[in-house]
Tab-separated table of N, CA and C in Angstrom:
chain	number	residue	atom	x	y	z
A	1112	MET	N	27.522	-1.288	-26.201
A	1112	MET	CA	27.497	-0.624	-24.908
A	1112	MET	C	26.093	-0.230	-24.508
A	1113	ASN	N	25.290	0.189	-25.481
A	1113	ASN	CA	23.914	0.580	-25.204
A	1113	ASN	C	23.107	-0.595	-24.655
A	1114	SER	N	23.354	-1.798	-25.213
A	1114	SER	CA	22.595	-2.990	-24.764
A	1114	SER	C	22.984	-3.384	-23.368
A	1115	SER	N	24.245	-3.134	-22.986
A	1115	SER	CA	24.720	-3.457	-21.641
A	1115	SER	C	24.026	-2.552	-20.610
A	1116	ILE	N	23.880	-1.286	-20.936
A	1116	ILE	CA	23.152	-0.399	-20.001
A	1116	ILE	C	21.710	-0.769	-19.925
A	1117	ASN	N	21.108	-1.107	-21.043
A	1117	ASN	CA	19.736	-1.514	-21.148
A	1117	ASN	C	19.489	-2.787	-20.307
A	1118	ARG	N	20.394	-3.751	-20.417
A	1118	ARG	CA	20.271	-4.971	-19.691
A	1118	ARG	C	20.385	-4.735	-18.156
A	1119	ARG	N	21.295	-3.840	-17.752
A	1119	ARG	CA	21.445	-3.506	-16.325
A	1119	ARG	C	20.192	-2.831	-15.807
A	1120	LEU	N	19.553	-1.982	-16.583
A	1120	LEU	CA	18.359	-1.296	-16.107
A	1120	LEU	C	17.198	-2.275	-15.930
A	1121	LYS	N	17.202	-3.342	-16.725
A	1121	LYS	CA	16.114	-4.314	-16.653
A	1121	LYS	C	16.368	-5.340	-15.550
A	1122	SER	N	17.488	-5.401	-15.007
A	1122	SER	CA	17.747	-6.420	-13.950
A	1122	SER	C	17.181	-5.950	-12.642
A	1123	TRP	N	17.105	-6.828	-11.661
A	1123	TRP	CA	16.450	-6.563	-10.382
A	1123	TRP	C	17.073	-5.440	-9.598
A	1124	PRO	N	18.394	-5.249	-9.598
A	1124	PRO	CA	18.912	-4.089	-8.843
A	1124	PRO	C	18.415	-2.757	-9.326
A	1125	GLY	N	18.198	-2.651	-10.603
A	1125	GLY	CA	17.626	-1.442	-11.193
A	1125	GLY	C	16.203	-1.153	-10.669
A	1126	TRP	N	15.410	-2.247	-10.596
A	1126	TRP	CA	14.048	-2.134	-10.093
A	1126	TRP	C	14.078	-1.825	-8.585
A	1127	ALA	N	14.988	-2.414	-7.882
A	1127	ALA	CA	15.069	-2.194	-6.418
A	1127	ALA	C	15.464	-0.735	-6.173
A	1128	LEU	N	16.374	-0.193	-6.959
A	1128	LEU	CA	16.786	1.201	-6.828
A	1128	LEU	C	15.614	2.130	-7.138
A	1129	MET	N	14.819	1.765	-8.182
A	1129	MET	CA	13.674	2.595	-8.488
A	1129	MET	C	12.627	2.557	-7.367
A	1130	LEU	N	12.444	1.428	-6.743
A	1130	LEU	CA	11.521	1.314	-5.631
A	1130	LEU	C	11.979	2.152	-4.434
A	1131	VAL	N	13.253	2.104	-4.122
A	1131	VAL	CA	13.812	2.902	-3.073
A	1131	VAL	C	13.589	4.419	-3.310
A	1132	VAL	N	13.842	4.830	-4.543
A	1132	VAL	CA	13.676	6.230	-4.866
A	1132	VAL	C	12.201	6.682	-4.764
A	1133	VAL	N	11.281	5.859	-5.214
A	1133	VAL	CA	9.850	6.180	-5.122
A	1133	VAL	C	9.409	6.204	-3.691
A	1134	VAL	N	9.824	5.246	-2.878
A	1134	VAL	CA	9.479	5.252	-1.462
A	1134	VAL	C	10.070	6.473	-0.761
A	1135	ALA	N	11.286	6.870	-1.081
A	1135	ALA	CA	11.909	8.049	-0.474
A	1135	ALA	C	11.096	9.313	-0.874
A	1136	PHE	N	10.767	9.451	-2.135
A	1136	PHE	CA	9.961	10.631	-2.547
A	1136	PHE	C	8.611	10.658	-1.862
A	1137	LEU	N	7.970	9.495	-1.725
A	1137	LEU	CA	6.689	9.434	-1.063
A	1137	LEU	C	6.808	9.790	0.433
A	1138	ALA	N	7.864	9.325	1.060
A	1138	ALA	CA	8.107	9.626	2.490
A	1138	ALA	C	8.320	11.107	2.697
A	1139	VAL	N	9.153	11.692	1.847
A	1139	VAL	CA	9.429	13.139	1.984
A	1139	VAL	C	8.185	13.958	1.670
A	1140	GLY	N	7.491	13.588	0.632
A	1140	GLY	CA	6.324	14.360	0.243
A	1140	GLY	C	5.171	14.229	1.226
A	1141	SER	N	5.008	13.107	1.883
A	1141	SER	CA	3.922	12.979	2.794
A	1141	SER	C	4.159	13.582	4.174
A	1142	THR	N	5.432	13.803	4.554
A	1142	THR	CA	5.731	14.366	5.823
A	1142	THR	C	6.078	15.806	5.806
A	1143	ARG	N	6.210	16.365	4.609
A	1143	ARG	CA	6.620	17.731	4.460
A	1143	ARG	C	5.418	18.671	4.567
A	1144	SER	N	5.530	19.684	5.378
A	1144	SER	CA	4.452	20.625	5.506
A	1144	SER	C	4.611	21.762	4.480
A	1145	SER	N	3.527	22.384	4.164
A	1145	SER	CA	3.569	23.471	3.193
A	1145	SER	C	3.841	24.788	3.836
A	1146	GLY	N	4.221	24.859	5.074
A	1146	GLY	CA	4.492	26.091	5.741
A	1146	GLY	C	3.483	26.387	6.799
A	1147	PRO	N	3.599	27.540	7.420
A	1147	PRO	CA	2.697	27.892	8.506
A	1147	PRO	C	1.278	28.100	7.967
A	1148	GLN	N	0.322	27.631	8.771
A	1148	GLN	CA	-1.093	27.775	8.396
A	1148	GLN	C	-1.727	28.907	9.198
A	1149	SER	N	-2.769	29.479	8.601
A	1149	SER	CA	-3.530	30.482	9.326
A	1149	SER	C	-4.384	29.710	10.355
A	1150	PRO	N	-4.879	30.382	11.405
A	1150	PRO	CA	-5.717	29.718	12.367
A	1150	PRO	C	-6.966	29.116	11.741
A	1151	GLU	N	-7.538	29.750	10.744
A	1151	GLU	CA	-8.725	29.186	10.073
A	1151	GLU	C	-8.389	27.929	9.317
A	1152	ASP	N	-7.201	27.898	8.703
A	1152	ASP	CA	-6.757	26.689	7.981
A	1152	ASP	C	-6.539	25.547	8.981
A	1153	ARG	N	-5.956	25.863	10.116
A	1153	ARG	CA	-5.741	24.848	11.118
A	1153	ARG	C	-7.090	24.291	11.617
A	1154	VAL	N	-8.061	25.164	11.922
A	1154	VAL	CA	-9.372	24.680	12.345
A	1154	VAL	C	-9.990	23.838	11.325
A	1155	ASP	N	-9.936	24.227	10.076
A	1155	ASP	CA	-10.478	23.392	8.961
A	1155	ASP	C	-9.856	22.043	8.881
A	1156	ASP	N	-8.492	22.082	8.971
A	1156	ASP	CA	-7.730	20.821	8.855
A	1156	ASP	C	-8.092	19.890	10.001
A	1157	ILE	N	-8.174	20.404	11.199
A	1157	ILE	CA	-8.437	19.534	12.387
A	1157	ILE	C	-9.852	19.015	12.312
A	1158	THR	N	-10.825	19.870	11.978
A	1158	THR	CA	-12.241	19.456	12.018
A	1158	THR	C	-12.528	18.501	10.870
A	1159	GLN	N	-11.711	18.461	9.796
A	1159	GLN	CA	-11.938	17.500	8.731
A	1159	GLN	C	-11.511	16.141	9.170
A	1160	ARG	N	-10.727	16.028	10.228
A	1160	ARG	CA	-10.201	14.730	10.734
A	1160	ARG	C	-11.027	14.165	11.893
A	1161	ILE	N	-12.105	14.934	12.274
A	1161	ILE	CA	-12.953	14.496	13.377
A	1161	ILE	C	-14.322	14.150	12.881
A	1162	ALA	N	-14.854	13.007	13.259
A	1162	ALA	CA	-16.157	12.514	12.806
A	1162	ALA	C	-17.278	13.209	13.622
A	1163	CYS	N	-18.353	13.487	12.986
A	1163	CYS	CA	-19.525	13.987	13.661
A	1163	CYS	C	-20.069	12.913	14.610
A	1164	PRO	N	-20.316	13.250	15.861
A	1164	PRO	CA	-20.771	12.205	16.821
A	1164	PRO	C	-22.226	11.746	16.515
A	1165	VAL	N	-22.985	12.525	15.799
A	1165	VAL	CA	-24.404	12.221	15.516
A	1165	VAL	C	-24.593	11.725	14.084
A	1166	CYS	N	-23.969	12.433	13.117
A	1166	CYS	CA	-24.168	12.106	11.713
A	1166	CYS	C	-23.345	10.870	11.334
A	1167	ASP	N	-23.828	10.195	10.302
A	1167	ASP	CA	-23.144	8.980	9.853
A	1167	ASP	C	-22.287	9.327	8.623
A	1168	GLY	N	-21.005	9.209	8.737
A	1168	GLY	CA	-20.106	9.381	7.592
A	1168	GLY	C	-19.709	10.835	7.299
A	1169	GLU	N	-20.030	11.772	8.155
A	1169	GLU	CA	-19.669	13.153	7.932
A	1169	GLU	C	-18.603	13.596	8.980
A	1170	SER	N	-17.816	14.556	8.558
A	1170	SER	CA	-16.848	15.098	9.513
A	1170	SER	C	-17.484	16.318	10.171
A	1171	VAL	N	-16.846	16.723	11.275
A	1171	VAL	CA	-17.332	17.911	11.990
A	1171	VAL	C	-17.252	19.154	11.059
A	1172	PHE	N	-16.317	19.161	10.141
A	1172	PHE	CA	-16.159	20.267	9.207
A	1172	PHE	C	-17.382	20.374	8.284
A	1173	GLU	N	-17.954	19.240	7.861
A	1173	GLU	CA	-19.084	19.242	6.935
A	1173	GLU	C	-20.429	19.380	7.617
A	1174	SER	N	-20.527	18.808	8.823
A	1174	SER	CA	-21.821	18.677	9.476
A	1174	SER	C	-22.361	20.016	9.995
A	1175	GLN	N	-23.676	20.170	9.954
A	1175	GLN	CA	-24.362	21.316	10.506
A	1175	GLN	C	-25.072	21.009	11.831
A	1176	ASN	N	-24.826	19.861	12.360
A	1176	ASN	CA	-25.439	19.393	13.599
A	1176	ASN	C	-24.937	20.249	14.763
A	1177	ASN	N	-25.748	20.454	15.814
A	1177	ASN	CA	-25.369	21.255	16.975
A	1177	ASN	C	-24.122	20.713	17.651
A	1178	SER	N	-24.060	19.391	17.799
A	1178	SER	CA	-22.882	18.798	18.463
A	1178	SER	C	-21.611	19.049	17.677
A	1179	SER	N	-21.712	18.993	16.329
A	1179	SER	CA	-20.569	19.302	15.470
A	1179	SER	C	-20.175	20.761	15.585
A	1180	ARG	N	-21.167	21.633	15.663
A	1180	ARG	CA	-20.827	23.035	15.843
A	1180	ARG	C	-20.087	23.282	17.159
A	1181	ASN	N	-20.544	22.627	18.222
A	1181	ASN	CA	-19.907	22.773	19.546
A	1181	ASN	C	-18.428	22.268	19.489
A	1182	ILE	N	-18.224	21.154	18.801
A	1182	ILE	CA	-16.876	20.643	18.663
A	1182	ILE	C	-15.997	21.594	17.822
A	1183	ARG	N	-16.569	22.071	16.756
A	1183	ARG	CA	-15.859	23.058	15.916
A	1183	ARG	C	-15.479	24.307	16.683
A	1184	ASN	N	-16.436	24.793	17.490
A	1184	ASN	CA	-16.153	26.002	18.343
A	1184	ASN	C	-15.050	25.673	19.377
A	1185	GLN	N	-15.091	24.495	19.948
A	1185	GLN	CA	-14.101	24.115	20.910
A	1185	GLN	C	-12.729	24.034	20.260
A	1186	VAL	N	-12.631	23.433	19.044
A	1186	VAL	CA	-11.354	23.370	18.336
A	1186	VAL	C	-10.894	24.800	17.984
A	1187	GLU	N	-11.777	25.632	17.554
A	1187	GLU	CA	-11.432	26.994	17.218
A	1187	GLU	C	-10.855	27.762	18.420
A	1188	SER	N	-11.451	27.563	19.583
A	1188	SER	CA	-10.912	28.272	20.789
A	1188	SER	C	-9.579	27.697	21.164
A	1189	LEU	N	-9.378	26.390	21.019
A	1189	LEU	CA	-8.074	25.790	21.322
A	1189	LEU	C	-6.979	26.268	20.357
A	1190	VAL	N	-7.339	26.425	19.054
A	1190	VAL	CA	-6.370	26.915	18.082
A	1190	VAL	C	-6.085	28.372	18.337
A	1191	ARG	N	-7.043	29.170	18.666
A	1191	ARG	CA	-6.832	30.598	18.926
A	1191	ARG	C	-5.972	30.823	20.178
A	1192	SER	N	-6.077	29.912	21.154
A	1192	SER	CA	-5.229	30.044	22.337
A	1192	SER	C	-3.769	29.744	22.021
A	1193	ASN	N	-3.559	28.966	20.960
A	1193	ASN	CA	-2.232	28.617	20.419
A	1193	ASN	C	-1.348	27.978	21.458
A	1194	GLU	N	-1.924	27.182	22.346
A	1194	GLU	CA	-1.145	26.475	23.354
A	1194	GLU	C	-0.899	25.006	23.005
A	1195	LEU	N	-1.770	24.443	22.146
A	1195	LEU	CA	-1.668	23.031	21.787
A	1195	LEU	C	-1.386	22.856	20.299
A	1196	SER	N	-0.662	21.777	19.985
A	1196	SER	CA	-0.442	21.430	18.552
A	1196	SER	C	-1.693	20.784	18.028
A	1197	ASP	N	-1.721	20.563	16.728
A	1197	ASP	CA	-2.862	19.883	16.109
A	1197	ASP	C	-3.134	18.501	16.657
A	1198	ASP	N	-2.016	17.762	16.837
A	1198	ASP	CA	-2.210	16.404	17.387
A	1198	ASP	C	-2.692	16.417	18.834
A	1199	GLU	N	-2.245	17.403	19.590
A	1199	GLU	CA	-2.703	17.555	20.973
A	1199	GLU	C	-4.211	17.909	21.022
A	1200	ILE	N	-4.626	18.750	20.091
A	1200	ILE	CA	-6.061	19.140	20.019
A	1200	ILE	C	-6.876	17.903	19.669
A	1201	LEU	N	-6.385	17.102	18.694
A	1201	LEU	CA	-7.120	15.898	18.301
A	1201	LEU	C	-7.204	14.958	19.486
A	1202	SER	N	-6.149	14.789	20.249
A	1202	SER	CA	-6.136	13.929	21.425
A	1202	SER	C	-7.117	14.459	22.479
A	1203	PHE	N	-7.144	15.753	22.645
A	1203	PHE	CA	-8.066	16.386	23.595
A	1203	PHE	C	-9.526	16.055	23.219
A	1204	VAL	N	-9.853	16.246	21.939
A	1204	VAL	CA	-11.231	15.976	21.496
A	1204	VAL	C	-11.541	14.469	21.598
A	1205	ASP	N	-10.557	13.626	21.263
A	1205	ASP	CA	-10.794	12.190	21.314
A	1205	ASP	C	-10.971	11.727	22.748
A	1206	ASN	N	-10.272	12.293	23.680
A	1206	ASN	CA	-10.374	11.908	25.101
A	1206	ASN	C	-11.635	12.489	25.751
A	1207	ARG	N	-12.098	13.605	25.259
A	1207	ARG	CA	-13.253	14.302	25.875
A	1207	ARG	C	-14.568	13.599	25.583
A	1208	PHE	N	-14.687	13.000	24.385
A	1208	PHE	CA	-15.894	12.333	24.016
A	1208	PHE	C	-15.683	10.826	24.102
A	1209	GLU	N	-16.785	10.128	24.459
A	1209	GLU	CA	-16.734	8.679	24.619
A	1209	GLU	C	-16.660	7.935	23.292
A	1210	ALA	N	-17.305	8.487	22.264
A	1210	ALA	CA	-17.324	7.771	20.992
A	1210	ALA	C	-15.991	7.931	20.284
A	1211	GLU	N	-15.735	7.050	19.350
A	1211	GLU	CA	-14.529	7.131	18.506
A	1211	GLU	C	-14.752	8.172	17.447
A	1212	LEU	N	-14.080	9.321	17.555
A	1212	LEU	CA	-14.370	10.456	16.682
A	1212	LEU	C	-13.298	10.692	15.599
A	1213	LEU	N	-12.173	10.056	15.690
A	1213	LEU	CA	-11.106	10.348	14.734
A	1213	LEU	C	-11.341	9.612	13.442
A	1214	LEU	N	-11.397	10.365	12.329
A	1214	LEU	CA	-11.614	9.748	11.032
A	1214	LEU	C	-10.303	9.166	10.452
A	1215	VAL	N	-9.177	9.727	10.850
A	1215	VAL	CA	-7.872	9.248	10.376
A	1215	VAL	C	-7.126	8.636	11.576
A	1216	PRO	N	-6.700	7.427	11.502
A	1216	PRO	CA	-5.957	6.861	12.641
A	1216	PRO	C	-4.671	7.595	12.919
A	1217	ARG	N	-4.210	7.546	14.144
A	1217	ARG	CA	-2.952	8.193	14.480
A	1217	ARG	C	-1.814	7.466	13.746
A	1218	ALA	N	-0.723	8.153	13.567
A	1218	ALA	CA	0.415	7.557	12.847
A	1218	ALA	C	1.410	6.901	13.783
A	1219	SER	N	0.900	6.432	14.934
A	1219	SER	CA	1.837	5.763	15.884
A	1219	SER	C	1.068	4.628	16.532
A	1220	GLY	N	1.830	3.722	17.090
A	1220	GLY	CA	1.292	2.591	17.835
A	1220	GLY	C	0.516	1.631	16.971
A	1221	LEU	N	-0.550	1.119	17.555
A	1221	LEU	CA	-1.388	0.127	16.887
A	1221	LEU	C	-2.145	0.739	15.687
A	1222	ASP	N	-2.505	2.005	15.764
A	1222	ASP	CA	-3.188	2.667	14.671
A	1222	ASP	C	-2.356	2.762	13.408
A	1223	ALA	N	-1.051	2.839	13.564
A	1223	ALA	CA	-0.175	2.899	12.404
A	1223	ALA	C	-0.215	1.571	11.625
A	1224	LEU	N	-0.482	0.490	12.298
A	1224	LEU	CA	-0.572	-0.810	11.604
A	1224	LEU	C	-1.713	-0.842	10.599
A	1225	VAL	N	-2.764	-0.057	10.909
A	1225	VAL	CA	-3.896	0.022	9.992
A	1225	VAL	C	-3.444	0.484	8.575
A	1226	TRP	N	-2.461	1.363	8.565
A	1226	TRP	CA	-1.956	1.868	7.293
A	1226	TRP	C	-0.784	1.066	6.765
A	1227	ALA	N	0.051	0.547	7.694
A	1227	ALA	CA	1.301	-0.070	7.254
A	1227	ALA	C	1.111	-1.519	6.811
A	1228	LEU	N	0.239	-2.255	7.456
A	1228	LEU	CA	0.119	-3.681	7.113
A	1228	LEU	C	-0.409	-3.942	5.676
A	1229	PRO	N	-1.431	-3.239	5.207
A	1229	PRO	CA	-1.869	-3.480	3.856
A	1229	PRO	C	-0.789	-3.099	2.809
A	1230	ALA	N	-0.040	-2.038	3.072
A	1230	ALA	CA	1.008	-1.667	2.135
A	1230	ALA	C	2.136	-2.683	2.154
A	1231	ALA	N	2.487	-3.141	3.328
A	1231	ALA	CA	3.537	-4.195	3.407
A	1231	ALA	C	3.097	-5.458	2.801
A	1232	GLY	N	1.820	-5.839	2.991
A	1232	GLY	CA	1.304	-7.069	2.392
A	1232	GLY	C	1.309	-6.979	0.895
A	1233	PHE	N	0.982	-5.807	0.350
A	1233	PHE	CA	1.001	-5.607	-1.138
A	1233	PHE	C	2.439	-5.753	-1.641
A	1234	VAL	N	3.389	-5.125	-0.965
A	1234	VAL	CA	4.768	-5.182	-1.425
A	1234	VAL	C	5.290	-6.621	-1.361
A	1235	LEU	N	4.973	-7.309	-0.268
A	1235	LEU	CA	5.440	-8.738	-0.121
A	1235	LEU	C	4.801	-9.605	-1.164
A	1236	GLY	N	3.460	-9.386	-1.401
A	1236	GLY	CA	2.766	-10.175	-2.415
A	1236	GLY	C	3.335	-9.961	-3.828
A	1237	MET	N	3.623	-8.693	-4.147
A	1237	MET	CA	4.222	-8.416	-5.444
A	1237	MET	C	5.620	-8.994	-5.582
A	1238	THR	N	6.379	-8.947	-4.523
A	1238	THR	CA	7.708	-9.512	-4.518
A	1238	THR	C	7.635	-11.030	-4.692
A	1239	GLY	N	6.722	-11.705	-3.993
A	1239	GLY	CA	6.518	-13.135	-4.160
A	1239	GLY	C	6.158	-13.502	-5.596
A	1240	LEU	N	5.238	-12.738	-6.176
A	1240	LEU	CA	4.831	-13.008	-7.564
A	1240	LEU	C	6.050	-12.845	-8.534
A	1241	ILE	N	6.795	-11.793	-8.314
A	1241	ILE	CA	7.944	-11.594	-9.182
A	1241	ILE	C	8.929	-12.769	-9.077
A	1242	VAL	N	9.217	-13.185	-7.871
A	1242	VAL	CA	10.145	-14.291	-7.623
A	1242	VAL	C	9.588	-15.569	-8.279
A	1243	ALA	N	8.284	-15.814	-8.119
A	1243	ALA	CA	7.683	-17.024	-8.660
A	1243	ALA	C	7.736	-16.946	-10.221
A	1244	PHE	N	7.372	-15.833	-10.817
A	1244	PHE	CA	7.394	-15.763	-12.282
A	1244	PHE	C	8.840	-15.892	-12.834
A	1245	ARG	N	9.802	-15.380	-12.149
A	1245	ARG	CA	11.189	-15.562	-12.607
A	1245	ARG	C	11.659	-17.004	-12.510
A	1246	ARG	N	11.206	-17.655	-11.418
A	1246	ARG	CA	11.595	-19.103	-11.262
A	1246	ARG	C	10.920	-19.923	-12.314
A	1247	TRP	N	9.669	-19.631	-12.596
A	1247	TRP	CA	8.935	-20.377	-13.604
A	1247	TRP	C	9.583	-20.166	-14.986
A	1248	ARG	N	9.968	-18.899	-15.248
A	1248	ARG	CA	10.610	-18.617	-16.539
A	1248	ARG	C	11.939	-19.383	-16.682
A	1249	ALA	N	12.718	-19.449	-15.591
A	1249	ALA	CA	14.021	-20.160	-15.617
A	1249	ALA	C	13.763	-21.638	-15.756
A	1250	ASP	N	12.750	-22.187	-15.091
A	1250	ASP	CA	12.426	-23.625	-15.269
A	1250	ASP	C	11.965	-23.894	-16.705
A	1251	ALA	N	11.228	-23.048	-17.290
A	1251	ALA	CA	10.753	-23.227	-18.674
A	1251	ALA	C	11.868	-23.091	-19.647
A	1252	ALA	N	12.853	-22.234	-19.379
A	1252	ALA	CA	13.987	-22.076	-20.304
A	1252	ALA	C	14.797	-23.365	-20.325
A	1253	GLY	N	14.851	-24.094	-19.251
A	1253	GLY	CA	15.624	-25.370	-19.195
A	1253	GLY	C	14.923	-26.467	-19.940
A	1254	LEU	N	13.623	-26.337	-20.243
A	1254	LEU	CA	12.862	-27.334	-20.954
A	1254	LEU	C	12.722	-27.048	-22.423
A	1255	ALA	N	13.462	-26.109	-22.931
A	1255	ALA	CA	13.266	-25.620	-24.283
A	1255	ALA	C	13.386	-26.728	-25.360
A	1256	ASP	N	14.549	-27.301	-25.533
A	1256	ASP	CA	14.775	-28.244	-26.599
A	1256	ASP	C	15.134	-29.628	-26.005
A	1257	PRO	N	14.498	-30.672	-26.612
A	1257	PRO	CA	14.852	-32.028	-26.128
A	1257	PRO	C	16.267	-32.456	-26.607
A	1258	THR	N	16.930	-33.199	-25.753
A	1258	THR	CA	18.257	-33.701	-26.108
A	1258	THR	C	18.138	-34.966	-26.915
A	1259	ASP	N	19.253	-35.473	-27.449
A	1259	ASP	CA	19.291	-36.719	-28.201
A	1259	ASP	C	18.851	-37.884	-27.320
A	1260	ASP	N	19.241	-37.861	-26.061
A	1260	ASP	CA	18.843	-38.928	-25.131
A	1260	ASP	C	17.308	-38.930	-25.006
A	1261	ASP	N	16.691	-37.723	-24.888
A	1261	ASP	CA	15.223	-37.630	-24.794
A	1261	ASP	C	14.565	-38.241	-26.022
A	1262	ARG	N	15.111	-37.922	-27.221
A	1262	ARG	CA	14.550	-38.440	-28.473
A	1262	ARG	C	14.664	-39.984	-28.535
A	1263	ALA	N	15.834	-40.509	-28.117
A	1263	ALA	CA	16.069	-41.944	-28.117
A	1263	ALA	C	15.069	-42.646	-27.143
A	1264	LEU	N	14.813	-42.038	-25.990
A	1264	LEU	CA	13.898	-42.597	-25.010
A	1264	LEU	C	12.461	-42.621	-25.582
A	1265	VAL	N	12.086	-41.559	-26.251
A	1265	VAL	CA	10.726	-41.519	-26.846
A	1265	VAL	C	10.612	-42.533	-27.975
A	1266	ASP	N	11.632	-42.674	-28.840
A	1266	ASP	CA	11.602	-43.624	-29.934
A	1266	ASP	C	11.492	-45.060	-29.360
A	1267	ALA	N	12.230	-45.342	-28.274
A	1267	ALA	CA	12.178	-46.668	-27.686
A	1267	ALA	C	10.812	-46.964	-27.120
A	1268	ALA	N	10.226	-45.973	-26.477
A	1268	ALA	CA	8.855	-46.161	-25.929
A	1268	ALA	C	7.843	-46.377	-27.021
A	1269	LEU	N	7.954	-45.617	-28.115
A	1269	LEU	CA	7.014	-45.781	-29.223
A	1269	LEU	C	7.184	-47.170	-29.892
A	1270	ALA	N	8.438	-47.614	-30.048
A	1270	ALA	CA	8.715	-48.908	-30.622
A	1270	ALA	C	8.152	-50.010	-29.773
A	1271	ALA	N	8.291	-49.891	-28.459
A	1271	ALA	CA	7.736	-50.873	-27.528
A	1271	ALA	C	6.236	-50.844	-27.568
A	1272	ASP	N	5.646	-49.720	-27.746
A	1272	ASP	CA	4.179	-49.614	-27.822
A	1272	ASP	C	3.676	-50.286	-29.097
A	1273	VAL	N	4.386	-50.039	-30.216
A	1273	VAL	CA	3.994	-50.653	-31.494
A	1273	VAL	C	4.122	-52.177	-31.403
A	1274	ASP	N	5.215	-52.687	-30.779
A	1274	ASP	CA	5.406	-54.097	-30.608
A	1274	ASP	C	4.303	-54.705	-29.741
A	1275	GLN	N	3.938	-54.004	-28.699
A	1275	GLN	CA	2.906	-54.526	-27.813
A	1275	GLN	C	1.520	-54.538	-28.539
A	1276	ASP	N	1.224	-53.464	-29.317
A	1276	ASP	CA	0.014	-53.471	-30.081
A	1276	ASP	C	-0.049	-54.573	-31.103
A	1277	ALA	N	1.116	-54.867	-31.742
A	1277	ALA	CA	1.153	-55.912	-32.769
A	1277	ALA	C	0.943	-57.302	-32.116
A	1278	GLY	N	1.546	-57.483	-30.910
A	1278	GLY	CA	1.387	-58.744	-30.184
A	1278	GLY	C	-0.058	-58.955	-29.756
A	1279	GLU	N	-0.761	-57.919	-29.375
A	1279	GLU	CA	-2.178	-58.050	-28.926
A	1279	GLU	C	-3.057	-58.296	-30.150
A	1280	GLY	N	-2.722	-57.700	-31.270
A	1280	GLY	CA	-3.501	-57.876	-32.471
A	1280	GLY	C	-3.462	-59.281	-33.080
A	1281	SER	N	-2.309	-60.019	-32.910
A	1281	SER	CA	-2.159	-61.328	-33.492
A	1281	SER	C	-2.785	-62.379	-32.618
A	1282	GLY	N	-3.047	-62.082	-31.353
A	1282	GLY	CA	-3.628	-63.063	-30.411
A	1282	GLY	C	-5.118	-63.192	-30.575
A	1283	ARG	N	-5.801	-62.462	-31.379
A	1283	ARG	CA	-7.245	-62.555	-31.481
A	1283	ARG	C	-7.633	-63.558	-32.396
């Protein structure tokens, strides 16, 4: 009975179930908020997602540049007014400045493909490899032992080769 359970866990439905459970946990964990944030936490969170328009590779949260300070102050005043959500504030900042300032793509539309396509490609690639390896293993299992017909065919070919070599050797 123990080996039957073990065999079932090793079969593909067991792995598919495990994949579904992991994806479900990741989806719940990534979308779940930790509760209400203080205004300072919101400002920090928003400014970490906005790129400094002058500095290379820094967020507005890290940068000490005057333009970053102005953006940080603007975000702080929008958060304190408590009229806009975080996404609305990010859209406001993104629309107000001509440069592309968002460090993290939006989770909708074409920007979502930036995150979804590599993950989907990885899953499809791994699935293709698993299918190919299983097919190769099944093909190799069918080639394990030669049959009596195979042995007879090889013996006949070897005998014909010996006869041909003997015929060539006597003609010299």
